[in-house]
Amino acid sequence: MEPRLQPVRKVLGWFEAEESLYNDCRFPAFFFEHGGPFYYRTPSLGGSGIKIGRHDGGLTTDPDMTNRSFGVYPSDEQDLQQFIQTYLPKGVGRFSKGGVCLYTKYPIHKREIIAIGQKPAKDTM
């Protein structure tokens, strides 16, 4: 049986941030993985606040039935807040807004790096 595509409900949030610490010149976008969850963050642009999301995890869902309202699950904001308290404790303020999006994951059981111009093996996905 072929692996199936897996739609996943993901959340992201914007938080007030001290512009002098978290602007794009001082603290650019990043991905963060420390032996567990995999987060990303974008800088505050013109006082917009920082955006934080989690690249892994999420709730497997049916796209036609997904609740796309941020905050319907307590974990929507809690997970993001925990990351901020642990890794960005200075200069990040209150939550200002959240969003929901969908990722489509494909379960990959074998990964292979292919050099440019190299022909992939027949069993490479």
XYZ file of N, CA and C in Angstrom:
375
model
N 0.838 -1.181 0.000
C 0.000 0.000 0.000
C 0.884 1.247 0.000
N 0.538 2.213 -0.834
C 1.298 3.453 -0.932
C 1.049 4.333 0.304
N 2.090 5.033 0.766
C 1.871 5.983 1.866
C 0.869 7.048 1.431
N 0.088 7.553 2.389
C -0.948 8.532 2.093
C -0.530 9.915 2.550
N -1.010 10.917 1.865
C -0.790 12.287 2.289
C -1.536 12.515 3.596
N -0.940 13.292 4.489
C -1.537 13.524 5.801
C -1.711 15.023 6.032
N -2.931 15.565 5.881
C -3.166 16.965 6.215
C -3.035 17.148 7.735
N -2.372 18.219 8.135
C -2.113 18.471 9.553
C -2.484 19.918 9.872
N -3.243 20.120 10.951
C -3.600 21.466 11.428
C -2.414 22.035 12.202
N -1.955 23.219 11.789
C -0.819 23.890 12.421
C -1.250 25.269 12.905
N -0.610 25.755 13.965
C -0.909 27.094 14.466
C 0.355 27.945 14.491
N 0.165 29.235 14.432
C 1.247 30.194 14.563
C 0.701 31.394 15.305
N 1.602 32.136 15.948
C 1.149 33.280 16.726
C 2.099 34.455 16.635
N 1.522 35.642 16.791
C 2.306 36.864 16.835
C 2.333 37.363 18.272
N 3.497 37.826 18.685
C 3.692 38.321 20.043
C 4.357 39.685 19.978
N 3.918 40.578 20.845
C 4.577 41.874 20.929
C 6.036 41.635 21.262
N 6.914 42.479 20.714
C 8.342 42.283 20.947
C 9.052 43.637 20.962
N 10.091 43.702 21.748
C 10.920 44.900 21.801
C 11.656 45.023 20.464
N 11.283 46.040 19.705
C 11.794 46.204 18.340
C 13.323 46.257 18.286
N 13.944 46.881 19.279
C 15.412 46.998 19.261
C 16.107 45.642 19.415
N 15.417 44.658 19.965
C 15.998 43.315 20.133
C 15.607 42.355 19.014
N 14.399 42.491 18.481
C 13.852 41.479 17.583
C 13.543 41.980 16.178
N 14.173 43.067 15.736
C 13.948 43.525 14.365
C 14.749 42.659 13.392
N 14.510 42.839 12.103
C 15.141 41.968 11.111
C 16.650 42.160 10.983
N 17.173 43.312 11.368
C 18.626 43.540 11.299
C 19.357 42.906 12.482
N 18.711 42.881 13.612
C 19.370 42.374 14.821
C 19.123 40.889 15.067
N 17.936 40.419 14.762
C 17.558 39.048 15.100
C 16.710 38.475 13.960
N 17.341 38.034 12.863
C 16.581 37.576 11.691
C 15.805 36.283 11.948
N 15.117 35.839 10.928
C 14.334 34.606 11.020
C 15.236 33.423 11.344
N 14.662 32.411 12.001
C 15.437 31.210 12.299
C 14.543 29.995 12.445
N 15.155 28.830 12.344
C 14.553 27.555 12.707
C 15.282 27.093 13.947
N 14.578 26.450 14.873
C 15.182 26.043 16.128
C 14.740 24.623 16.468
N 15.703 23.742 16.642
C 15.436 22.367 17.056
C 16.487 21.998 18.083
N 16.039 21.546 19.238
C 16.965 21.214 20.327
C 16.590 19.853 20.901
N 16.751 18.814 20.085
C 16.443 17.466 20.540
C 14.967 17.206 20.752
N 14.122 17.968 20.120
C 12.686 17.780 20.292
C 11.928 18.592 19.271
N 10.969 19.409 19.723
C 10.157 20.197 18.790
C 11.004 21.093 17.882
N 10.451 21.396 16.704
C 11.135 22.168 15.672
C 10.320 23.439 15.416
N 10.827 24.579 15.892
C 10.125 25.859 15.794
C 10.760 26.760 14.743
N 9.992 27.734 14.288
C 10.529 28.807 13.453
C 10.043 30.133 14.011
N 10.796 31.185 13.678
C 10.435 32.521 14.140
C 10.820 33.523 13.069
N 9.964 34.509 12.854
C 10.297 35.612 11.964
C 10.451 36.873 12.808
N 11.248 37.829 12.312
C 11.503 39.038 13.106
C 10.298 39.976 13.141
N 10.392 40.929 14.029
C 9.398 41.995 14.078
C 9.737 42.988 12.973
N 8.796 43.252 12.127
C 8.998 44.188 11.019
C 8.121 45.412 11.244
N 8.745 46.530 11.503
C 7.994 47.771 11.705
C 7.043 47.723 12.881
N 7.425 47.013 13.927
C 6.584 46.936 15.120
C 5.476 45.906 15.061
N 5.527 45.009 14.084
C 4.466 44.001 13.931
C 4.514 42.910 14.993
N 5.644 42.775 15.681
C 5.819 41.688 16.642
C 6.426 40.479 15.955
N 6.912 39.537 16.740
C 7.511 38.342 16.164
C 6.437 37.297 15.900
N 6.666 36.500 14.878
C 5.763 35.394 14.556
C 6.491 34.106 14.902
N 5.814 33.227 15.628
C 6.395 31.948 16.020
C 5.426 30.833 15.644
N 5.989 29.748 15.131
C 5.204 28.575 14.802
C 6.038 27.331 15.029
N 5.380 26.222 14.960
C 6.065 24.940 15.139
C 5.950 24.157 13.841
N 7.099 23.725 13.339
C 7.137 23.031 12.052
C 6.723 21.565 12.171
N 7.041 20.926 13.271
C 6.662 19.523 13.457
C 5.342 19.457 14.224
N 4.915 18.269 14.558
C 3.700 18.114 15.360
C 2.446 18.502 14.592
N 1.434 18.900 15.318
C 0.158 19.270 14.723
C -0.847 18.141 14.816
N -2.086 18.469 14.524
C -3.177 17.495 14.589
C -3.512 17.002 13.190
N -3.406 15.688 12.964
C -3.826 15.119 11.694
C -5.318 15.391 11.549
N -5.731 15.814 10.360
C -7.094 16.306 10.218
C -7.649 16.041 8.830
N -8.927 16.262 8.681
C -9.598 16.266 7.387
C -9.750 17.739 7.012
N -9.146 18.191 5.912
C -9.206 19.611 5.563
C -10.619 20.183 5.477
N -11.588 19.358 5.100
C -12.964 19.838 4.986
C -13.643 19.982 6.349
N -13.072 19.370 7.381
C -13.693 19.383 8.708
C -12.863 20.156 9.745
N -11.729 20.710 9.344
C -10.810 21.357 10.271
C -11.372 22.658 10.815
N -11.294 22.809 12.126
C -11.644 24.080 12.734
C -10.447 25.002 12.551
N -10.625 26.060 11.793
C -9.523 26.961 11.470
C -9.508 28.210 12.342
N -10.168 28.129 13.474
C -10.148 29.239 14.429
C -9.039 29.007 15.442
N -8.184 30.000 15.612
C -7.111 29.902 16.594
C -7.716 29.982 17.989
N -7.244 29.118 18.880
C -7.684 29.159 20.270
C -8.760 28.162 20.643
N -9.238 27.374 19.688
C -10.260 26.379 20.019
C -9.682 25.244 20.852
N -8.371 25.067 20.776
C -7.672 24.085 21.612
C -6.724 24.855 22.534
N -6.692 24.517 23.824
C -5.775 25.208 24.740
C -4.318 25.157 24.280
N -3.950 24.079 23.601
C -2.565 23.931 23.152
C -2.190 24.916 22.041
N -3.177 25.543 21.392
C -2.869 26.470 20.308
C -1.872 27.540 20.762
N -2.130 28.163 21.878
C -1.236 29.211 22.374
C -0.216 28.680 23.375
N -0.560 27.676 24.154
C 0.325 27.172 25.213
C 1.680 26.718 24.696
N 1.705 26.000 23.605
C 2.953 25.485 23.053
C 3.880 26.625 22.652
N 3.314 27.658 22.019
C 4.111 28.807 21.595
C 4.623 29.596 22.802
N 3.757 29.764 23.797
C 4.156 30.480 25.015
C 5.303 29.757 25.725
N 5.244 28.454 25.768
C 6.294 27.679 26.430
C 7.641 27.889 25.737
N 7.642 27.920 24.410
C 8.882 28.169 23.672
C 9.438 29.552 24.020
N 8.588 30.556 24.038
C 9.026 31.923 24.357
C 9.600 31.990 25.765
N 8.905 31.423 26.737
C 9.380 31.477 28.127
C 10.715 30.769 28.285
N 10.937 29.711 27.530
C 12.176 28.943 27.645
C 13.333 29.580 26.889
N 13.093 30.037 25.668
C 14.195 30.447 24.798
C 14.248 31.938 24.451
N 13.164 32.669 24.663
C 13.138 34.100 24.345
C 12.533 34.885 25.517
N 13.092 34.729 26.718
C 12.447 35.324 27.897
C 12.564 36.846 27.985
N 13.469 37.448 27.235
C 13.674 38.886 27.342
C 13.090 39.616 26.131
N 12.276 40.603 26.386
C 11.800 41.482 25.334
C 10.615 41.008 24.533
N 10.045 39.859 24.874
C 8.847 39.386 24.180
C 7.669 39.588 25.108
N 6.645 40.254 24.580
C 5.483 40.597 25.390
C 4.310 39.677 25.181
N 3.150 40.252 25.283
C 1.911 39.471 25.261
C 1.568 38.981 23.857
N 0.775 37.942 23.825
C 0.234 37.378 22.600
C -0.663 38.430 21.962
N -0.558 38.622 20.635
C -1.423 39.613 19.997
C -2.432 39.002 19.017
N -2.049 37.957 18.296
C -3.004 37.284 17.409
C -2.449 35.925 17.002
N -3.343 35.072 16.528
C -2.939 33.744 16.101
C -3.574 33.379 14.786
N -3.049 32.343 14.178
C -3.588 31.866 12.921
C -3.498 30.355 12.832
N -4.250 29.801 11.913
C -4.262 28.355 11.678
C -4.018 28.130 10.191
N -3.187 27.155 9.894
C -2.960 26.771 8.507
C -2.891 25.248 8.436
N -2.804 24.734 7.237
C -2.685 23.294 7.044
C -1.368 22.989 6.347
N -0.695 21.946 6.819
C 0.462 21.375 6.140
C -0.023 20.059 5.558
N 0.557 19.650 4.486
C 0.322 18.306 3.985
C 1.630 17.551 4.123
N 1.626 16.562 4.985
C 2.830 15.765 5.212
C 2.736 14.473 4.419
N 3.889 14.042 3.986
C 4.002 12.768 3.291
C 4.926 11.898 4.118
N 4.460 10.766 4.610
C 5.314 9.931 5.454
C 6.479 9.348 4.648
N 7.667 9.804 4.955
C 8.866 9.331 4.265
C 9.619 8.400 5.202
N 9.832 7.204 4.755
C 10.524 6.226 5.580
C 11.987 6.102 5.198
N 12.318 6.571 4.010
C 13.705 6.514 3.568
C 14.044 7.850 2.927
N 15.123 8.442 3.367
C 15.574 9.701 2.787
C 16.949 9.489 2.195
N 17.176 10.090 1.065
C 18.460 9.962 0.400
C 18.816 11.314 -0.198
N 20.044 11.759 -0.005
C 20.492 13.008 -0.585
C 21.063 12.695 -1.963
N 20.573 13.415 -2.949
C 20.996 13.200 -4.324
C 21.816 14.410 -4.762
N 23.020 14.165 -5.256
C 23.855 15.253 -5.776
C 23.244 15.763 -7.074
N 23.419 17.046 -7.345
C 22.890 17.633 -8.582
C 23.488 16.877 -9.771
N 22.621 16.461 -10.683
C 23.056 15.736 -11.866
C 23.113 14.232 -11.665
N 23.041 13.757 -10.428
C 23.080 12.322 -10.152
C 21.687 11.751 -10.342
N 21.607 10.576 -10.898
C 20.318 9.919 -11.097
C 19.926 9.195 -9.812
N 18.689 9.422 -9.287
C 18.289 8.758 -8.052
C 18.089 7.259 -8.252
N 18.278 6.512 -7.156
C 18.020 5.070 -7.182
C 16.538 4.843 -7.394
N 16.157 3.676 -7.907
C 14.751 3.397 -8.209
C 13.857 3.454 -6.977
N 14.387 3.105 -5.791
C 13.538 3.060 -4.605
C 13.521 4.383 -3.828
N 14.119 5.444 -4.369
C 14.104 6.744 -3.690
C 12.785 7.421 -3.935
N 12.176 7.954 -2.868
C 10.917 8.676 -3.007
C 11.188 10.108 -3.366
